[in-house]
Amino acid sequence: MAKERIDVLLSERKMVESREKAKRVIMAGVVYVNGQKVDKPGTQIDIEAEIEVRENVLPYVSRGGLKLEKAIKMYDINLKDKICMDIGASTGGFTDCMLQNGAQKVFAVDVGYGQLDWKLRNDPRVVNLERTNVRYLTMETLKTELDFVSVDVSFISLKLVLPVAVMLLKIDAEIVFLIKPQFEAGKEAVRKSGVVRDSKIHSRVLEELMAFCADQYLAVTELTYSPIKGPKGNIEFLAHARRTAERQNQFLFDTMALVQEAHSALIIE
């Protein structure tokens, strides 16, 4: 019997919007072929095989949208008719989440190229700023102030990105940023695998960033952990803050309690 890649078949059968979406759904571990789970997009299967998606397909173009979704719900963030920016857009999970929560316009910023999902590339509400280093963006470039910014960056410290975001935000506007300890702790604290597992390092990173934010006209109001781990299994954290007109006192929070809660919920090994 003839065979075909499972991601191709999912797309051809219109079970997902695109082949790229098919790959993500398969890798999420929710696709079954004749009752057996298949989690590799390149797996060859019989073209007549029964294929099931046993959980709801991701509501966003990437699982990253689930991270921002948690923050929006937990912090009661209203994005209706807001001008937003997604720093570190990549595939566009955060961008998609913003749009589905009523954003009027989203500037999707990324230093990479060709990553933004096709659906978002063709959405008139999205301004695709690929091949763009956010550190060189100005309000004059955008020709507008921002109501909301999200930050999800890798291989760079938030300490280099947040000051730029502050300059682009209106006073009292909101920001949600993803804290990735592996890019904040310093090389000596990161395992060769690229994973940070030490709860003390997690807590230190959070404390240092809260102190940094206070000096950057950011009033941090809440901290939580991301509902999903990063690609290598790193625990990540979500912070919610407001842009202020004056420097702030450091946000006081029991970071170790949060870290322990995150480790317990996400079962770090």
PDB file of C-alpha atoms in Angstrom:
ATOM      1  CA  MET A   1       0.000   0.000   0.000  1.00  0.00           C
ATOM      2  CA  ALA A   2       1.239   3.515  -0.816  1.00  0.00           C
ATOM      3  CA  LYS A   3       2.726   5.576   1.996  1.00  0.00           C
ATOM      4  CA  GLU A   4       3.026   9.301   2.717  1.00  0.00           C
ATOM      5  CA  ARG A   5       4.388  11.544   5.456  1.00  0.00           C
ATOM      6  CA  ILE A   6       1.894  12.022   8.258  1.00  0.00           C
ATOM      7  CA  ASP A   7       2.242  15.823   8.203  1.00  0.00           C
ATOM      8  CA  VAL A   8       1.405  15.826   4.501  1.00  0.00           C
ATOM      9  CA  LEU A   9      -1.660  13.639   5.055  1.00  0.00           C
ATOM     10  CA  LEU A  10      -2.935  15.811   7.903  1.00  0.00           C
ATOM     11  CA  SER A  11      -2.711  18.829   5.643  1.00  0.00           C
ATOM     12  CA  GLU A  12      -4.237  17.098   2.615  1.00  0.00           C
ATOM     13  CA  ARG A  13      -7.169  15.841   4.683  1.00  0.00           C
ATOM     14  CA  LYS A  14      -7.781  19.416   5.897  1.00  0.00           C
ATOM     15  CA  MET A  15      -7.434  18.342   9.517  1.00  0.00           C
ATOM     16  CA  VAL A  16      -5.193  21.382  10.061  1.00  0.00           C
ATOM     17  CA  GLU A  17      -4.736  24.702   8.264  1.00  0.00           C
ATOM     18  CA  SER A  18      -1.286  24.041   6.834  1.00  0.00           C
ATOM     19  CA  ARG A  19       1.587  21.599   6.759  1.00  0.00           C
ATOM     20  CA  GLU A  20       3.511  23.759   9.235  1.00  0.00           C
ATOM     21  CA  LYS A  21       0.566  23.586  11.622  1.00  0.00           C
ATOM     22  CA  ALA A  22       0.459  19.818  11.051  1.00  0.00           C
ATOM     23  CA  LYS A  23       4.067  19.493  12.184  1.00  0.00           C
ATOM     24  CA  ARG A  24       3.385  21.394  15.385  1.00  0.00           C
ATOM     25  CA  VAL A  25       0.274  19.365  16.202  1.00  0.00           C
ATOM     26  CA  ILE A  26       2.137  16.092  15.607  1.00  0.00           C
ATOM     27  CA  MET A  27       5.066  17.171  17.777  1.00  0.00           C
ATOM     28  CA  ALA A  28       2.595  18.093  20.529  1.00  0.00           C
ATOM     29  CA  GLY A  29       1.877  14.368  20.825  1.00  0.00           C
ATOM     30  CA  VAL A  30      -1.859  14.472  20.159  1.00  0.00           C
ATOM     31  CA  VAL A  31      -1.950  12.691  16.784  1.00  0.00           C
ATOM     32  CA  TYR A  32      -2.733   8.978  16.591  1.00  0.00           C
ATOM     33  CA  VAL A  33      -2.530   6.634  13.606  1.00  0.00           C
ATOM     34  CA  ASN A  34      -4.630   3.471  13.871  1.00  0.00           C
ATOM     35  CA  GLY A  35      -4.671   3.987  17.629  1.00  0.00           C
ATOM     36  CA  GLN A  36      -0.908   4.513  18.014  1.00  0.00           C
ATOM     37  CA  LYS A  37       0.619   7.882  18.889  1.00  0.00           C
ATOM     38  CA  VAL A  38       2.910   9.367  16.252  1.00  0.00           C
ATOM     39  CA  ASP A  39       4.985  12.405  17.229  1.00  0.00           C
ATOM     40  CA  LYS A  40       7.436  12.691  14.335  1.00  0.00           C
ATOM     41  CA  PRO A  41       6.189  14.735  11.330  1.00  0.00           C
ATOM     42  CA  GLY A  42       8.304  12.742   8.883  1.00  0.00           C
ATOM     43  CA  THR A  43       6.822   9.364   9.802  1.00  0.00           C
ATOM     44  CA  GLN A  44       5.630   7.481   6.708  1.00  0.00           C
ATOM     45  CA  ILE A  45       2.191   5.911   7.081  1.00  0.00           C
ATOM     46  CA  ASP A  46      -0.309   4.161   4.816  1.00  0.00           C
ATOM     47  CA  ILE A  47      -2.340   6.723   2.906  1.00  0.00           C
ATOM     48  CA  GLU A  48      -5.551   4.942   3.945  1.00  0.00           C
ATOM     49  CA  ALA A  49      -4.653   4.868   7.655  1.00  0.00           C
ATOM     50  CA  GLU A  50      -7.049   6.245  10.258  1.00  0.00           C
ATOM     51  CA  ILE A  51      -5.690   9.482  11.727  1.00  0.00           C
ATOM     52  CA  GLU A  52      -7.053  11.093  14.891  1.00  0.00           C
ATOM     53  CA  VAL A  53      -6.267  14.325  16.699  1.00  0.00           C
ATOM     54  CA  ARG A  54      -7.274  13.382  20.240  1.00  0.00           C
ATOM     55  CA  GLU A  55      -7.059  16.789  21.854  1.00  0.00           C
ATOM     56  CA  ASN A  56      -8.111  20.209  20.742  1.00  0.00           C
ATOM     57  CA  VAL A  57      -5.727  21.570  18.150  1.00  0.00           C
ATOM     58  CA  LEU A  58      -3.664  24.490  19.419  1.00  0.00           C
ATOM     59  CA  PRO A  59      -5.764  27.658  19.316  1.00  0.00           C
ATOM     60  CA  TYR A  60      -2.726  29.646  18.163  1.00  0.00           C
ATOM     61  CA  VAL A  61      -0.159  29.269  15.401  1.00  0.00           C
ATOM     62  CA  SER A  62       2.346  28.056  17.993  1.00  0.00           C
ATOM     63  CA  ARG A  63       2.258  26.873  21.584  1.00  0.00           C
ATOM     64  CA  GLY A  64       3.902  30.147  22.612  1.00  0.00           C
ATOM     65  CA  GLY A  65       0.439  31.674  22.496  1.00  0.00           C
ATOM     66  CA  LEU A  66      -0.485  29.595  25.538  1.00  0.00           C
ATOM     67  CA  LYS A  67       2.112  31.487  27.583  1.00  0.00           C
ATOM     68  CA  LEU A  68       0.625  34.883  26.819  1.00  0.00           C
ATOM     69  CA  GLU A  69      -2.880  33.487  27.225  1.00  0.00           C
ATOM     70  CA  LYS A  70      -2.082  32.591  30.839  1.00  0.00           C
ATOM     71  CA  ALA A  71      -0.825  36.119  31.530  1.00  0.00           C
ATOM     72  CA  ILE A  72      -3.847  37.759  29.894  1.00  0.00           C
ATOM     73  CA  LYS A  73      -6.267  35.673  31.945  1.00  0.00           C
ATOM     74  CA  MET A  74      -4.342  35.865  35.206  1.00  0.00           C
ATOM     75  CA  TYR A  75      -3.642  39.596  35.033  1.00  0.00           C
ATOM     76  CA  ASP A  76      -6.967  40.558  33.427  1.00  0.00           C
ATOM     77  CA  ILE A  77      -5.251  42.329  30.521  1.00  0.00           C
ATOM     78  CA  ASN A  78      -7.601  44.050  28.075  1.00  0.00           C
ATOM     79  CA  LEU A  79      -6.195  44.209  24.528  1.00  0.00           C
ATOM     80  CA  LYS A  80      -9.363  45.293  22.723  1.00  0.00           C
ATOM     81  CA  ASP A  81      -8.508  47.941  20.103  1.00  0.00           C
ATOM     82  CA  LYS A  82      -4.950  48.248  21.473  1.00  0.00           C
ATOM     83  CA  ILE A  83      -1.772  48.935  19.482  1.00  0.00           C
ATOM     84  CA  CYS A  84       0.620  46.146  20.443  1.00  0.00           C
ATOM     85  CA  MET A  85       4.092  44.810  19.799  1.00  0.00           C
ATOM     86  CA  ASP A  86       5.357  41.223  19.935  1.00  0.00           C
ATOM     87  CA  ILE A  87       9.129  41.340  20.501  1.00  0.00           C
ATOM     88  CA  GLY A  88      10.674  38.028  19.490  1.00  0.00           C
ATOM     89  CA  ALA A  89       7.653  37.078  17.402  1.00  0.00           C
ATOM     90  CA  SER A  90       9.130  33.986  15.701  1.00  0.00           C
ATOM     91  CA  THR A  91       6.155  31.939  14.397  1.00  0.00           C
ATOM     92  CA  GLY A  92       3.738  34.409  15.954  1.00  0.00           C
ATOM     93  CA  GLY A  93       2.077  32.604  18.858  1.00  0.00           C
ATOM     94  CA  PHE A  94       1.984  35.764  20.971  1.00  0.00           C
ATOM     95  CA  THR A  95       0.847  37.844  17.982  1.00  0.00           C
ATOM     96  CA  ASP A  96      -1.991  35.417  17.284  1.00  0.00           C
ATOM     97  CA  CYS A  97      -3.027  35.481  20.944  1.00  0.00           C
ATOM     98  CA  MET A  98      -3.127  39.298  20.912  1.00  0.00           C
ATOM     99  CA  LEU A  99      -5.280  39.365  17.785  1.00  0.00           C
ATOM    100  CA  GLN A 100      -7.685  36.788  19.191  1.00  0.00           C
ATOM    101  CA  ASN A 101      -8.008  39.017  22.255  1.00  0.00           C
ATOM    102  CA  GLY A 102      -9.042  42.035  20.202  1.00  0.00           C
ATOM    103  CA  ALA A 103      -5.793  43.856  19.374  1.00  0.00           C
ATOM    104  CA  GLN A 104      -6.217  46.502  16.676  1.00  0.00           C
ATOM    105  CA  LYS A 105      -2.661  46.202  15.364  1.00  0.00           C
ATOM    106  CA  VAL A 106       0.402  44.123  16.239  1.00  0.00           C
ATOM    107  CA  PHE A 107       3.980  44.916  15.277  1.00  0.00           C
ATOM    108  CA  ALA A 108       5.620  41.472  15.030  1.00  0.00           C
ATOM    109  CA  VAL A 109       9.349  42.019  15.565  1.00  0.00           C
ATOM    110  CA  ASP A 110      12.051  39.411  15.065  1.00  0.00           C
ATOM    111  CA  VAL A 111      15.695  39.377  13.977  1.00  0.00           C
ATOM    112  CA  GLY A 112      14.994  36.198  12.014  1.00  0.00           C
ATOM    113  CA  TYR A 113      13.402  35.864   8.605  1.00  0.00           C
ATOM    114  CA  GLY A 114      10.585  33.766   7.179  1.00  0.00           C
ATOM    115  CA  GLN A 115       9.365  32.423  10.522  1.00  0.00           C
ATOM    116  CA  LEU A 116       6.049  34.247  10.914  1.00  0.00           C
ATOM    117  CA  ASP A 117       3.093  31.993  10.152  1.00  0.00           C
ATOM    118  CA  TRP A 118       1.505  32.529   6.748  1.00  0.00           C
ATOM    119  CA  LYS A 119      -1.880  33.306   8.285  1.00  0.00           C
ATOM    120  CA  LEU A 120      -0.376  36.212  10.202  1.00  0.00           C
ATOM    121  CA  ARG A 121       1.683  37.452   7.263  1.00  0.00           C
ATOM    122  CA  ASN A 122      -1.562  37.944   5.389  1.00  0.00           C
ATOM    123  CA  ASP A 123      -3.464  39.557   8.255  1.00  0.00           C
ATOM    124  CA  PRO A 124      -3.839  43.327   7.665  1.00  0.00           C
ATOM    125  CA  ARG A 125      -3.649  43.922  11.417  1.00  0.00           C
ATOM    126  CA  VAL A 126      -0.077  42.584  11.540  1.00  0.00           C
ATOM    127  CA  VAL A 127       2.989  44.670  10.682  1.00  0.00           C
ATOM    128  CA  ASN A 128       5.722  42.126   9.971  1.00  0.00           C
ATOM    129  CA  LEU A 129       9.045  43.589  11.134  1.00  0.00           C
ATOM    130  CA  GLU A 130      11.298  40.616  10.434  1.00  0.00           C
ATOM    131  CA  ARG A 131      15.059  41.047  10.099  1.00  0.00           C
ATOM    132  CA  THR A 132      14.648  43.780  12.708  1.00  0.00           C
ATOM    133  CA  ASN A 133      16.726  44.236  15.852  1.00  0.00           C
ATOM    134  CA  VAL A 134      14.354  45.760  18.380  1.00  0.00           C
ATOM    135  CA  ARG A 135      17.245  47.566  20.052  1.00  0.00           C
ATOM    136  CA  TYR A 136      17.320  49.979  17.132  1.00  0.00           C
ATOM    137  CA  LEU A 137      13.584  50.667  16.928  1.00  0.00           C
ATOM    138  CA  THR A 138      12.303  54.121  17.850  1.00  0.00           C
ATOM    139  CA  MET A 139       8.915  55.762  18.223  1.00  0.00           C
ATOM    140  CA  GLU A 140       9.715  57.695  15.050  1.00  0.00           C
ATOM    141  CA  THR A 141      10.134  54.395  13.200  1.00  0.00           C
ATOM    142  CA  LEU A 142       6.752  53.128  14.367  1.00  0.00           C
ATOM    143  CA  LYS A 143       5.014  56.510  14.143  1.00  0.00           C
ATOM    144  CA  THR A 144       2.927  55.573  17.171  1.00  0.00           C
ATOM    145  CA  GLU A 145       3.159  54.810  20.877  1.00  0.00           C
ATOM    146  CA  LEU A 146       2.292  51.345  22.087  1.00  0.00           C
ATOM    147  CA  ASP A 147      -0.488  50.274  24.448  1.00  0.00           C
ATOM    148  CA  PHE A 148       0.959  46.828  25.097  1.00  0.00           C
ATOM    149  CA  VAL A 149       4.204  44.935  24.524  1.00  0.00           C
ATOM    150  CA  SER A 150       5.122  41.293  24.972  1.00  0.00           C
ATOM    151  CA  VAL A 151       8.713  40.071  25.057  1.00  0.00           C
ATOM    152  CA  ASP A 152       9.826  36.509  24.330  1.00  0.00           C
ATOM    153  CA  VAL A 153      13.479  36.571  23.297  1.00  0.00           C
ATOM    154  CA  SER A 154      16.297  34.014  23.304  1.00  0.00           C
ATOM    155  CA  PHE A 155      20.101  34.237  23.368  1.00  0.00           C
ATOM    156  CA  ILE A 156      19.919  37.789  24.716  1.00  0.00           C
ATOM    157  CA  SER A 157      19.275  39.201  28.174  1.00  0.00           C
ATOM    158  CA  LEU A 158      16.078  41.064  28.927  1.00  0.00           C
ATOM    159  CA  LYS A 159      18.301  43.795  30.340  1.00  0.00           C
ATOM    160  CA  LEU A 160      19.171  44.730  26.754  1.00  0.00           C
ATOM    161  CA  VAL A 161      15.582  44.629  25.500  1.00  0.00           C
ATOM    162  CA  LEU A 162      13.364  46.037  28.255  1.00  0.00           C
ATOM    163  CA  PRO A 163      14.813  49.589  28.134  1.00  0.00           C
ATOM    164  CA  VAL A 164      13.820  49.790  24.458  1.00  0.00           C
ATOM    165  CA  ALA A 165      10.327  48.486  25.171  1.00  0.00           C
ATOM    166  CA  VAL A 166       9.911  51.135  27.875  1.00  0.00           C
ATOM    167  CA  MET A 167      10.718  53.920  25.414  1.00  0.00           C
ATOM    168  CA  LEU A 168       8.052  52.645  23.006  1.00  0.00           C
ATOM    169  CA  LEU A 169       5.276  52.311  25.589  1.00  0.00           C
ATOM    170  CA  LYS A 170       2.761  54.933  26.622  1.00  0.00           C
ATOM    171  CA  ILE A 171       2.773  55.947  30.278  1.00  0.00           C
ATOM    172  CA  ASP A 172       0.701  53.401  32.245  1.00  0.00           C
ATOM    173  CA  ALA A 173       0.770  50.948  29.318  1.00  0.00           C
ATOM    174  CA  GLU A 174       1.287  47.259  30.092  1.00  0.00           C
ATOM    175  CA  ILE A 175       4.045  44.800  29.270  1.00  0.00           C
ATOM    176  CA  VAL A 176       4.355  41.041  29.713  1.00  0.00           C
ATOM    177  CA  PHE A 177       7.811  39.548  29.433  1.00  0.00           C
ATOM    178  CA  LEU A 178       9.006  35.971  29.530  1.00  0.00           C
ATOM    179  CA  ILE A 179      11.962  35.407  31.836  1.00  0.00           C
ATOM    180  CA  LYS A 180      14.300  32.663  30.630  1.00  0.00           C
ATOM    181  CA  PRO A 181      16.895  31.912  33.340  1.00  0.00           C
ATOM    182  CA  GLN A 182      19.224  30.209  30.853  1.00  0.00           C
ATOM    183  CA  PHE A 183      19.806  33.570  29.160  1.00  0.00           C
ATOM    184  CA  GLU A 184      19.994  35.631  32.354  1.00  0.00           C
ATOM    185  CA  ALA A 185      22.003  33.545  34.826  1.00  0.00           C
ATOM    186  CA  GLY A 186      25.438  33.695  33.181  1.00  0.00           C
ATOM    187  CA  LYS A 187      27.373  30.899  31.466  1.00  0.00           C
ATOM    188  CA  GLU A 188      28.782  29.520  34.709  1.00  0.00           C
ATOM    189  CA  ALA A 189      25.257  28.769  35.966  1.00  0.00           C
ATOM    190  CA  VAL A 190      24.012  26.975  32.854  1.00  0.00           C
ATOM    191  CA  ARG A 191      24.610  23.279  32.212  1.00  0.00           C
ATOM    192  CA  LYS A 192      26.198  22.099  28.987  1.00  0.00           C
ATOM    193  CA  SER A 193      22.729  20.980  27.932  1.00  0.00           C
ATOM    194  CA  GLY A 194      21.590  24.603  28.118  1.00  0.00           C
ATOM    195  CA  VAL A 195      19.214  23.888  30.991  1.00  0.00           C
ATOM    196  CA  VAL A 196      19.062  25.649  34.374  1.00  0.00           C
ATOM    197  CA  ARG A 197      17.581  23.410  37.066  1.00  0.00           C
ATOM    198  CA  ASP A 198      18.857  24.994  40.287  1.00  0.00           C
ATOM    199  CA  SER A 199      16.000  26.692  42.139  1.00  0.00           C
ATOM    200  CA  LYS A 200      18.425  29.126  43.801  1.00  0.00           C
ATOM    201  CA  ILE A 201      19.589  30.337  40.391  1.00  0.00           C
ATOM    202  CA  HIS A 202      15.989  30.742  39.253  1.00  0.00           C
ATOM    203  CA  SER A 203      15.227  32.808  42.344  1.00  0.00           C
ATOM    204  CA  ARG A 204      18.360  34.942  41.931  1.00  0.00           C
ATOM    205  CA  VAL A 205      17.519  35.690  38.295  1.00  0.00           C
ATOM    206  CA  LEU A 206      14.018  36.825  39.254  1.00  0.00           C
ATOM    207  CA  GLU A 207      15.291  39.039  42.083  1.00  0.00           C
ATOM    208  CA  GLU A 208      17.898  40.682  39.854  1.00  0.00           C
ATOM    209  CA  LEU A 209      15.392  41.378  37.101  1.00  0.00           C
ATOM    210  CA  MET A 210      12.888  42.873  39.529  1.00  0.00           C
ATOM    211  CA  ALA A 211      15.578  45.257  40.767  1.00  0.00           C
ATOM    212  CA  PHE A 212      16.487  46.116  37.177  1.00  0.00           C
ATOM    213  CA  CYS A 213      12.856  46.830  36.260  1.00  0.00           C
ATOM    214  CA  ALA A 214      12.436  49.223  39.175  1.00  0.00           C
ATOM    215  CA  ASP A 215      15.237  51.355  37.721  1.00  0.00           C
ATOM    216  CA  GLN A 216      13.727  51.225  34.218  1.00  0.00           C
ATOM    217  CA  TYR A 217      10.374  52.898  34.924  1.00  0.00           C
ATOM    218  CA  LEU A 218       8.615  49.543  35.095  1.00  0.00           C
ATOM    219  CA  ALA A 219       6.284  48.767  37.978  1.00  0.00           C
ATOM    220  CA  VAL A 220       6.105  44.980  38.153  1.00  0.00           C
ATOM    221  CA  THR A 221       2.732  43.937  39.521  1.00  0.00           C
ATOM    222  CA  GLU A 222       2.736  40.151  39.215  1.00  0.00           C
ATOM    223  CA  LEU A 223       4.994  37.163  38.644  1.00  0.00           C
ATOM    224  CA  THR A 224       4.047  33.625  37.685  1.00  0.00           C
ATOM    225  CA  TYR A 225       5.549  30.705  35.807  1.00  0.00           C
ATOM    226  CA  SER A 226       4.962  29.774  32.193  1.00  0.00           C
ATOM    227  CA  PRO A 227       2.428  26.949  31.774  1.00  0.00           C
ATOM    228  CA  ILE A 228       4.809  25.145  29.407  1.00  0.00           C
ATOM    229  CA  LYS A 229       8.555  24.626  29.415  1.00  0.00           C
ATOM    230  CA  GLY A 230      10.986  25.980  26.864  1.00  0.00           C
ATOM    231  CA  PRO A 231      12.321  23.791  24.012  1.00  0.00           C
ATOM    232  CA  LYS A 232      15.048  22.105  26.110  1.00  0.00           C
ATOM    233  CA  GLY A 233      12.894  21.717  29.184  1.00  0.00           C
ATOM    234  CA  ASN A 234      13.780  25.006  30.853  1.00  0.00           C
ATOM    235  CA  ILE A 235      11.263  26.453  33.295  1.00  0.00           C
ATOM    236  CA  GLU A 236      10.355  30.005  32.319  1.00  0.00           C
ATOM    237  CA  PHE A 237       8.558  32.780  34.177  1.00  0.00           C
ATOM    238  CA  LEU A 238       6.059  35.480  33.204  1.00  0.00           C
ATOM    239  CA  ALA A 239       6.146  39.010  34.572  1.00  0.00           C
ATOM    240  CA  HIS A 240       3.477  41.685  34.213  1.00  0.00           C
ATOM    241  CA  ALA A 241       4.396  45.359  34.585  1.00  0.00           C
ATOM    242  CA  ARG A 242       3.244  48.897  33.818  1.00  0.00           C
ATOM    243  CA  ARG A 243       5.263  51.720  32.307  1.00  0.00           C
ATOM    244  CA  THR A 244       5.544  54.552  34.814  1.00  0.00           C
ATOM    245  CA  ALA A 245       6.720  58.159  34.696  1.00  0.00           C
ATOM    246  CA  GLU A 246       9.088  57.701  37.631  1.00  0.00           C
ATOM    247  CA  ARG A 247      11.519  55.098  38.886  1.00  0.00           C
ATOM    248  CA  GLN A 248       9.912  52.544  41.175  1.00  0.00           C
ATOM    249  CA  ASN A 249      10.704  50.767  44.402  1.00  0.00           C
ATOM    250  CA  GLN A 250      11.680  47.173  43.770  1.00  0.00           C
ATOM    251  CA  PHE A 251       8.751  44.766  43.517  1.00  0.00           C
ATOM    252  CA  LEU A 252       8.814  42.594  46.642  1.00  0.00           C
ATOM    253  CA  PHE A 253       7.833  39.016  45.948  1.00  0.00           C
ATOM    254  CA  ASP A 254       8.601  35.622  47.443  1.00  0.00           C
ATOM    255  CA  THR A 255      10.520  34.404  44.408  1.00  0.00           C
ATOM    256  CA  MET A 256      11.642  31.161  46.026  1.00  0.00           C
ATOM    257  CA  ALA A 257       8.038  30.182  46.764  1.00  0.00           C
ATOM    258  CA  LEU A 258       7.141  30.833  43.122  1.00  0.00           C
ATOM    259  CA  VAL A 259      10.145  28.846  41.907  1.00  0.00           C
ATOM    260  CA  GLN A 260       9.237  25.895  44.116  1.00  0.00           C
ATOM    261  CA  GLU A 261       5.648  26.039  42.889  1.00  0.00           C
ATOM    262  CA  ALA A 262       6.882  26.040  39.287  1.00  0.00           C
ATOM    263  CA  HIS A 263       9.247  23.121  39.898  1.00  0.00           C
ATOM    264  CA  SER A 264       6.447  21.136  41.513  1.00  0.00           C
ATOM    265  CA  ALA A 265       3.897  21.910  38.794  1.00  0.00           C
ATOM    266  CA  LEU A 266       6.260  21.230  35.901  1.00  0.00           C
ATOM    267  CA  ILE A 267       8.118  18.340  37.584  1.00  0.00           C
ATOM    268  CA  ILE A 268      11.676  19.419  36.856  1.00  0.00           C
ATOM    269  CA  GLU A 269      14.227  16.619  37.034  1.00  0.00           C
TER     270      GLU A 269
END
